[in-house]
XYZ file of C-alpha atoms in Angstrom:
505
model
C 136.454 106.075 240.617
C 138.199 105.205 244.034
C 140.157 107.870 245.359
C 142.805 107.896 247.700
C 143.407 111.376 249.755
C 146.157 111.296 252.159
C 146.117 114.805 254.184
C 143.270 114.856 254.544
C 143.149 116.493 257.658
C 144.820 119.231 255.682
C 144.099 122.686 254.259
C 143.152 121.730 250.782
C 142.838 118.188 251.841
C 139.812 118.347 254.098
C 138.249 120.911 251.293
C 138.966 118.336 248.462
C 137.010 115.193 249.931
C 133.670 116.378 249.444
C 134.233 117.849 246.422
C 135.335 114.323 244.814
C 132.318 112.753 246.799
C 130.367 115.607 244.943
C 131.825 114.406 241.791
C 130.034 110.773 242.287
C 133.857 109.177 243.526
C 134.226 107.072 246.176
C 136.725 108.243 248.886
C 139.182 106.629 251.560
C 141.433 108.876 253.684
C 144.578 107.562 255.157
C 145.019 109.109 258.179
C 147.935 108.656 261.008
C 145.144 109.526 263.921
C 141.967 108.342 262.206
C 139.704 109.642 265.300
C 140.934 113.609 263.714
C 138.367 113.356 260.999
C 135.729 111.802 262.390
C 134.087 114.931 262.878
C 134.272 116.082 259.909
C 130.935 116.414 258.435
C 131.947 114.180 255.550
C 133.656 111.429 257.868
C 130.441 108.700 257.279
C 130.678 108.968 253.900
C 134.692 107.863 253.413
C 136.837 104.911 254.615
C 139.339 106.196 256.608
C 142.181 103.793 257.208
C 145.226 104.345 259.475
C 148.438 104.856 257.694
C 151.497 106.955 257.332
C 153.078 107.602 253.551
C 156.625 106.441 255.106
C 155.091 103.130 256.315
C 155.184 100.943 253.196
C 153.223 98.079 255.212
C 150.190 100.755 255.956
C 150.227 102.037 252.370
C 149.658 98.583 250.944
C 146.040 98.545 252.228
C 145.722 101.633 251.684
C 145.875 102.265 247.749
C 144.370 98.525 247.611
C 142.141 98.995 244.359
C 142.516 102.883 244.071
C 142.287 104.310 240.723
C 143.031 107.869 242.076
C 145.956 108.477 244.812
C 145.989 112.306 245.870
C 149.677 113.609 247.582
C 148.566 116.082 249.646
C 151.335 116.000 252.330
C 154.398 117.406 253.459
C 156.900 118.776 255.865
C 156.693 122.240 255.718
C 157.951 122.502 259.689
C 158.933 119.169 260.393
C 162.467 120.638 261.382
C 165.982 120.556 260.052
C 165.645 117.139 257.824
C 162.815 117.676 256.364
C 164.021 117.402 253.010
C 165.164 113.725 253.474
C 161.362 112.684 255.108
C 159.858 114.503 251.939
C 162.074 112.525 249.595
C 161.832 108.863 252.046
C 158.073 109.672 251.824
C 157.978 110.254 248.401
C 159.913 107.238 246.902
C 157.606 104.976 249.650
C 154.007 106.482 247.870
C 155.330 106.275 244.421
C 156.827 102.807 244.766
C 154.157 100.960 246.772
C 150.830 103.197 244.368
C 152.928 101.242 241.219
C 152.890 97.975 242.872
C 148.906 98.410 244.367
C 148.211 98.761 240.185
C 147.205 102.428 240.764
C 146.172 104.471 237.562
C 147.268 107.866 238.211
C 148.683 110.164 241.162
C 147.767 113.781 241.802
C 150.245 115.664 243.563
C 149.896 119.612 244.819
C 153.175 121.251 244.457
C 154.652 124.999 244.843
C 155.179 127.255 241.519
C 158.594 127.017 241.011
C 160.543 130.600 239.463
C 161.683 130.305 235.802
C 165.569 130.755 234.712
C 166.506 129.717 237.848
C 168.116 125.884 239.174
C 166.305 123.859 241.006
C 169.538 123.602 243.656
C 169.492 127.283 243.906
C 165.846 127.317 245.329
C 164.747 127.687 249.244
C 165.035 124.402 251.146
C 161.283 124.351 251.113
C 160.598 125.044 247.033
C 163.196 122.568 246.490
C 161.484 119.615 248.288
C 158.519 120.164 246.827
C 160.010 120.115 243.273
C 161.801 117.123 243.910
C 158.805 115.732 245.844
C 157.115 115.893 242.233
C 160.040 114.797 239.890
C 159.912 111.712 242.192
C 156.310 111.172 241.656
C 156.472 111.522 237.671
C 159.304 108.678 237.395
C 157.176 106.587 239.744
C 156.086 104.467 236.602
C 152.412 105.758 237.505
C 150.716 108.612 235.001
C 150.979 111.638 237.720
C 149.708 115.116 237.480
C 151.662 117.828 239.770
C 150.045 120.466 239.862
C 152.165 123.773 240.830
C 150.168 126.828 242.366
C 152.278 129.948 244.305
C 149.755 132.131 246.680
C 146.612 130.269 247.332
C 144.167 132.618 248.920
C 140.875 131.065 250.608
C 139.608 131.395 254.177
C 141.774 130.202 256.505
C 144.988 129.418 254.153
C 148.187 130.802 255.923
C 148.485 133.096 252.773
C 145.375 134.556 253.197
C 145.953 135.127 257.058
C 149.487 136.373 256.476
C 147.691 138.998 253.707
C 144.888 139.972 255.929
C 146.709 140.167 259.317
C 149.447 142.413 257.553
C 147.441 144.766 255.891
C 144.438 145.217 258.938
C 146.770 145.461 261.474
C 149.310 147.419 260.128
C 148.515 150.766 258.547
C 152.059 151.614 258.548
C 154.545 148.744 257.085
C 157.978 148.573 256.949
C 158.049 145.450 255.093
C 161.085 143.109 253.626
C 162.215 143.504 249.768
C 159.938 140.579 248.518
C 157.338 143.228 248.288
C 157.827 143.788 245.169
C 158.408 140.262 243.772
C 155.401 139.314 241.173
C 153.635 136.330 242.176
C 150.422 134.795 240.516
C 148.179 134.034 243.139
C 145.167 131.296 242.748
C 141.579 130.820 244.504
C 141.456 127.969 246.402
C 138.000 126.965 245.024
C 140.354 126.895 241.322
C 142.786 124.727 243.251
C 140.175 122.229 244.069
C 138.288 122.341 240.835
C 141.653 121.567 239.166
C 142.514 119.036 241.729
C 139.113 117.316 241.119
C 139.128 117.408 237.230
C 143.141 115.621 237.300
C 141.405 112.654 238.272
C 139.963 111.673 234.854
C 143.122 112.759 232.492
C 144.231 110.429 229.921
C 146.743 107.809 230.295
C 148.977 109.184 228.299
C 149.318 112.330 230.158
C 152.471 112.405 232.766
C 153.590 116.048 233.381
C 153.566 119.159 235.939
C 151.023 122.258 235.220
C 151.019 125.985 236.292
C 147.971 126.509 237.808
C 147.446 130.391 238.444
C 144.763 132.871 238.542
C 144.712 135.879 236.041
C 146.254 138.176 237.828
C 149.929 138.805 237.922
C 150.608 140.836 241.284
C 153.449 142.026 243.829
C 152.868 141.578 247.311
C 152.584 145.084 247.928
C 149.899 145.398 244.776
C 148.008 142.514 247.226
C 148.164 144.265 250.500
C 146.809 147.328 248.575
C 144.010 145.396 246.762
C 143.189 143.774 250.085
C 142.519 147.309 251.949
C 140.396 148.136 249.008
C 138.434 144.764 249.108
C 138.436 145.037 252.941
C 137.586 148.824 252.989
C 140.158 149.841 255.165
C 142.440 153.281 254.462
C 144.982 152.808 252.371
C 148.156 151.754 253.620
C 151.763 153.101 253.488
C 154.017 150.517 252.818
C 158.013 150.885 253.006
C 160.196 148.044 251.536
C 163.626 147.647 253.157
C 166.261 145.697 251.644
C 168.213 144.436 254.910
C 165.034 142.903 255.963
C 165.845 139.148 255.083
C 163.294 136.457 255.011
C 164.805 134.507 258.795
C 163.741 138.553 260.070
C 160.893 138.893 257.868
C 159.656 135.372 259.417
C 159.933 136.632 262.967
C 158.218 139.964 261.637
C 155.370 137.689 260.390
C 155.029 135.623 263.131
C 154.478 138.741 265.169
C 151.869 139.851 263.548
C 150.090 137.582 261.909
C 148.401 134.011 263.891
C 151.034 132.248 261.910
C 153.879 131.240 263.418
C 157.475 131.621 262.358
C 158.152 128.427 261.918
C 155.704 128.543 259.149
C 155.900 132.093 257.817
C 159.544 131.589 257.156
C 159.373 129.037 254.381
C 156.262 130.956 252.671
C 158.513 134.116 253.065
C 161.679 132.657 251.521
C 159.267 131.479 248.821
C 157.800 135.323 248.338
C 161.394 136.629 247.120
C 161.291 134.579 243.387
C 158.912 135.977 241.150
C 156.507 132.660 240.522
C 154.118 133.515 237.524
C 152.669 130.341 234.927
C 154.650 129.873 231.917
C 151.515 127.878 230.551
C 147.855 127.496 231.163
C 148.093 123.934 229.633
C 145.930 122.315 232.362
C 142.588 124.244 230.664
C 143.200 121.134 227.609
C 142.063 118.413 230.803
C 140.099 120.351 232.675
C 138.464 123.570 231.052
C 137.868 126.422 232.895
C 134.514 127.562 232.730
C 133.120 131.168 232.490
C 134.390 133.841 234.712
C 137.163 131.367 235.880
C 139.828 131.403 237.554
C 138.490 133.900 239.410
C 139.650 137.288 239.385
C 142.268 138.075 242.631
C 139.791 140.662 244.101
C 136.902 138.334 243.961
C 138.887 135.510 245.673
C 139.523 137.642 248.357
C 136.074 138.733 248.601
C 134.913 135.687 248.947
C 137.285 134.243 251.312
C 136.884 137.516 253.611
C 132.970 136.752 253.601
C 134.014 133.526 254.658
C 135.606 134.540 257.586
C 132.837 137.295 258.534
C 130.339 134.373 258.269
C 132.076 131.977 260.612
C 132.546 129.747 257.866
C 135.985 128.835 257.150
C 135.993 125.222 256.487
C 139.730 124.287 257.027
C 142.696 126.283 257.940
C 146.252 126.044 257.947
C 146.258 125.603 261.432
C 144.445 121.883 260.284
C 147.952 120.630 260.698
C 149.938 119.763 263.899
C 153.028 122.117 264.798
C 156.415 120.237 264.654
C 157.220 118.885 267.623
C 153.449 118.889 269.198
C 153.103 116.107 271.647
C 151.033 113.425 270.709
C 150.003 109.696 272.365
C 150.023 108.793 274.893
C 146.699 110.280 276.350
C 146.438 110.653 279.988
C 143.649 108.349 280.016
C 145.799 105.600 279.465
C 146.697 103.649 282.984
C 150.485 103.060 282.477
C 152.574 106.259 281.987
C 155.752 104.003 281.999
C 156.704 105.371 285.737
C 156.518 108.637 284.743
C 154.953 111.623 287.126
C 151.891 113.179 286.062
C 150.834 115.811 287.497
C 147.510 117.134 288.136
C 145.451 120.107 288.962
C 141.432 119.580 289.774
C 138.473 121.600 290.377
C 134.823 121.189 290.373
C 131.810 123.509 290.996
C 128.404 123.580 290.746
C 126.350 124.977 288.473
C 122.775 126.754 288.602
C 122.136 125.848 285.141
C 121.273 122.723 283.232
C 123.951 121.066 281.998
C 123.072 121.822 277.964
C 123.683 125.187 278.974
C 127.356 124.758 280.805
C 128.493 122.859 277.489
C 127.902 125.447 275.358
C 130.068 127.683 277.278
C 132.824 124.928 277.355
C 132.532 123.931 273.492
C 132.662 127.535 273.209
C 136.157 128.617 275.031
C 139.064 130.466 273.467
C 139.568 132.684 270.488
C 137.107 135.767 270.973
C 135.846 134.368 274.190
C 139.342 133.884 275.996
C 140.020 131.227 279.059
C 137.649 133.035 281.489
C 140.677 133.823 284.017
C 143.401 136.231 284.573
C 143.337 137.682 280.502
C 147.055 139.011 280.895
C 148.447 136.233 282.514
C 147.452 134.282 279.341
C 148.307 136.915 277.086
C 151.390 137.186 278.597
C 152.170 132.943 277.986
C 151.085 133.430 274.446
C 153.309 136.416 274.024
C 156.429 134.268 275.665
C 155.297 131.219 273.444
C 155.650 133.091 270.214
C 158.870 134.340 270.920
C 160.092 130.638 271.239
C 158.298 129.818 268.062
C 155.747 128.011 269.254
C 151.776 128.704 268.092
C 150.555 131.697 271.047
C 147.627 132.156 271.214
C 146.581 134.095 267.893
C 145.246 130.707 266.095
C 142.174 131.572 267.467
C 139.085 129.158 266.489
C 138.050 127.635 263.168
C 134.362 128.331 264.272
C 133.382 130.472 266.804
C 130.547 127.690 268.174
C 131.263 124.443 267.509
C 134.852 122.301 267.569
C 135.770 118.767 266.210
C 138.669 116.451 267.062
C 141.575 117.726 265.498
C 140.910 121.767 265.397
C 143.768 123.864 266.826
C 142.339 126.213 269.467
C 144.741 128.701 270.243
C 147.764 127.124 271.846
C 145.669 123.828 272.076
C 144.392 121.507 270.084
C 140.880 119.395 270.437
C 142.552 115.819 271.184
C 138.703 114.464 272.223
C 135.177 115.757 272.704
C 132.442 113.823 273.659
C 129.021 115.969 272.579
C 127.597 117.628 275.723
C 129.861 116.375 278.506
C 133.751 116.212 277.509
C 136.629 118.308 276.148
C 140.151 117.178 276.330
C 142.935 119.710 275.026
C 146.551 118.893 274.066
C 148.934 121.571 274.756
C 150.876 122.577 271.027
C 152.759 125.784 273.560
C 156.307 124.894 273.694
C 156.580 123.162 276.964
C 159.465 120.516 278.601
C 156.616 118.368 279.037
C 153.166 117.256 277.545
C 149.504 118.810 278.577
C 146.140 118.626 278.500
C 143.697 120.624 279.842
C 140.046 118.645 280.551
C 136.890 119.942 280.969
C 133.618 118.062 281.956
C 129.374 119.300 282.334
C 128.161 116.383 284.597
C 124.882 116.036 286.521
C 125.670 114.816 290.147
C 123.610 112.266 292.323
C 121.175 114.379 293.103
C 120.240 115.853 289.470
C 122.468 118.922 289.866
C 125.177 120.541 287.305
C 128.507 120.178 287.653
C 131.364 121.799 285.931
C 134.428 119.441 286.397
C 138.489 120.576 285.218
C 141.407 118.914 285.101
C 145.191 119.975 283.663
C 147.111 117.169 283.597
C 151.132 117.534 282.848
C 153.765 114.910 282.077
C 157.119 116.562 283.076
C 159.635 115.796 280.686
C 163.125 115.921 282.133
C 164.620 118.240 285.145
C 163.034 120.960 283.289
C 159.720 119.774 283.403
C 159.906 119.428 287.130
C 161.161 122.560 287.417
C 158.294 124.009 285.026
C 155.384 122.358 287.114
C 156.704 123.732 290.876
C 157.200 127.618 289.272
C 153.888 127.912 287.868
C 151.973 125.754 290.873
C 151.786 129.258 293.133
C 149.345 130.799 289.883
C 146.930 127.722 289.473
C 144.534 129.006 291.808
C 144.193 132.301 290.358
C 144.128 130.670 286.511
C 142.539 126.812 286.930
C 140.783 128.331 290.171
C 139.328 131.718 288.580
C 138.924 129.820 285.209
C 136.596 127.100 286.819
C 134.558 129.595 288.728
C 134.051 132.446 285.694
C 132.751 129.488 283.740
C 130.029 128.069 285.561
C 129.076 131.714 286.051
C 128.968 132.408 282.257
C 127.136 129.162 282.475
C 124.041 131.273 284.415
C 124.588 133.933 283.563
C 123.696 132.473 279.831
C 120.933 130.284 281.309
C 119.457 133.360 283.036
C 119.061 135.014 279.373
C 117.707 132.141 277.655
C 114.834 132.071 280.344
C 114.265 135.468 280.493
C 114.373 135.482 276.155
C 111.781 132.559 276.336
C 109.533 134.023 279.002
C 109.681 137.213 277.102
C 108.868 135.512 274.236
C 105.422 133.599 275.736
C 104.416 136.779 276.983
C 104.476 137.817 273.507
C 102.378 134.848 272.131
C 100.058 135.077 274.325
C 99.006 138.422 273.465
């Protein structure tokens, strides 16, 4: 079958593409920035085609002979109308995948509480149950699937568990603690996913799709310390926490930011368990699945230990991130850019600088002044913005599109380029570039550039206060990384001569 995925530079979206190509389906992704998959190591085996599911003319070539369409978006943090781009978006995909002759829809949706009206729901659970009663009327067999907790390596439930419960022996935590919830492995989430693509017809309706354990948050936390092997924790519900406080608690914490945390918080306070397992009729569950809560968490955690996390949450963009135009481009419409440059040379061969650049952030750090950045990802949560606890998705290698910190990989040309795009909250857009070269003369050369496009009074304001620091941060930054650069050279010479000395014995 041809199957549509649009998300896929998602959580569950990137994870889901190879498994249908694994199933013998051929892919396309629709993508608004195409060039954010290409590194995925899947990307030559898909069409990717630039689209948006608002943009009815995009769609049309999009779901052009499609048998399969996957809805794998939203607008989780998209700001205060989100609810209206969910719906817009949702009536666009189901009205132009009827026309385009497509046979069925697959749509991932939240759990949604029994007993309880759909109006009376948070913002967020509404959308996506209206997001999903949209796509059933479409006139197109659809299959919503509705999961609560999904907990895999690098899902912002997963982080918000682990984060919680390693960092904080002691908890005073909000109320929701004790609100059942019927968490699912993500690997069950994708096998499901996969397996909707060859229901009947005839079959039009939403599934629960849960694991087999029922389980308060607190019951979680506690399994988690086991799992983890960590003491066991104290944890004190209070009532008056409320889940705007309990967001900025989170946020804290956790690398997931409030804006975030918040709806997956309001979300925690309805007990969410499956009234049904009805999905197991279209897509049986074979031995020893769904997996058991503890064993999803074991895996996932080995995950993580391994440097393997696939996707994460952090896969999407942060509302409000600034996007084109890149400062490559020649006209910035009369706007000032500013820019801050440095350059040194490098006693090492130029293989060896890149791995040092490709290898910046997270664990590492930014190679200058550690608390003045600390500090800027402290100031940056408190505005809501990312900080700089997103760490890496692997600590070696990056790809376009993987949030670093407060950045995010806008380019990276193999062994000689890395452009970052500033997600901080800033009144202006910025990138940070950084270049291994080999001069004239057959020397290394580390190159940097931050670039900033002021945006407003403000941004002009923002630029001139933090000039007086560059030359302590860009300055220090530049010169700690060419060092690391022979200083990791140095090793790898004395490791190989070490090594011949050994052979030749």
């Amino acid at each position: 079958m041809k199957c549509l995925v649009t998300g896929a530079g998602g959580y569950i979206g990137g994870r889901l593409v190879p498994e249908l190509l694994d199933a013998g389906h051929t892919v396309r992704c629709l993508a608004r920035t195409p060039a954010h998959l290409r590194d995925h190591p899947w990307a030559d085996r898909v069409d990717v085609v630039r689209g948006d599911v608002r943009d009815a003319d995009s769609l049309r070539p999009a779901l052009r002979d499609v048998d399969v369409a996957y809805y794998l978006v939203h607008s989780m943090t998209s700001g205060r109308d989100f609810e209206e781009t969910d719906r817009l978006a949702a009536r666009t995909f189901a009205t132009e995948a009827r026309a385009a002759g497509v046979r069925r829809i697959v749509y991932l949706g939240g759990l949604t509480p029994a007993g309880i009206p759909v109006d009376e729901l948070s913002p967020h659970l509404r959308s996506r149950a209206e997001v999903g009663r949209i796509l059933l009327a479409s006139g197109v067999p659809t299959t919503v699937l509705r999961a609560a907790v999904v907990v895999g390596s690098g899902s912002a439930s997963f982080e918000m568990l682990r984060y919680l419960t390693e960092r904080l022996p002691v908890m005073v935590t909000p109320s929701w603690v004790s609100t059942r919830v019927q968490p699912i492995a993500v690997r069950d989430v994708l096998r499901y996913l996969v397996g909707s693509a060859l229901m009947p017809a005839d079959v039009n309706r939403a599934f629960d799709i849960g694991g087999p354990d029922v389980l308060t948050y607190r019951q979680m936390m506690e399994r988690y310390a086991q799992v983890a092997r960590l003491p066991r924790r104290l944890i004190l519900p209070v009532p008056m926490l409320t889940p705007r406080l309990s967001s900025h608690w989170i946020g804290l914490v956790t690398p997931v930011p409030a804006a975030l945390a918040r709806p997956l918080a309001e979300s925690l306070k309805y007990e969410v368990v499956c009234a049904e397992h009805d999905i197991a009729r279209h897509v049986p569950d074979p031995p020893g699945t769904p997996l058991p809560f503890d064993r999803a968490l074991a895996l996932a955690l080995q995950r993580v230990r391994d440097a393997q996390v696939v996707t994460r949450w952090s896969s999407a963009a942060l509302p409000g991130a600034p996007s084109d135009p890149l400062p490559t481009d020649p006209d910035w419409a009369g706007g000032s850019l500013y820019t801050d440059e440095r350059e040194r040379e490098v006693e090492a061969r130029p293989e060896a600088l890149w791995r040092v650049i490709e290898g910046i952030g997270g664990q590492n750090g930014w190679y200058s002044f550690p608390l003045g950045w600390a500090v800027r990802g402290w100031l940056d949560r408190f505005v809501g913005g990312a900080g700089l606890r997103r760490g890496r998705r692997d600590a070696a290698s990056l790809r376009v599109g993987d949030a670093l910190d407060f950045w995010r990989v806008e380019e990276i040309e193999r062994g000689s380029m890395l452009r970052l795009r500033a997600e901080m909250r800033l009144p202006g857009k910025a990138w940070l570039e950084m270049y291994a070269e080999r001069d004239g003369d057959g020397r290394s050369r580390y190159r940097q550039r931050a670039l900033f496009h002021p945006r407003g009074l403000a941004g002009q304001l923002y630029w001139w206060s933090v000039a007086p620091f560059h030359a302590v941060v860009f300055g220090g930054m530049a010169r700690r990384i060419a060092r690391a650069a022979e200083d990791g050279a140095e090793r790898a010479d004395a490791k190989a001569a070490g090594e011949a000395v050994a052979r030749r014995r």
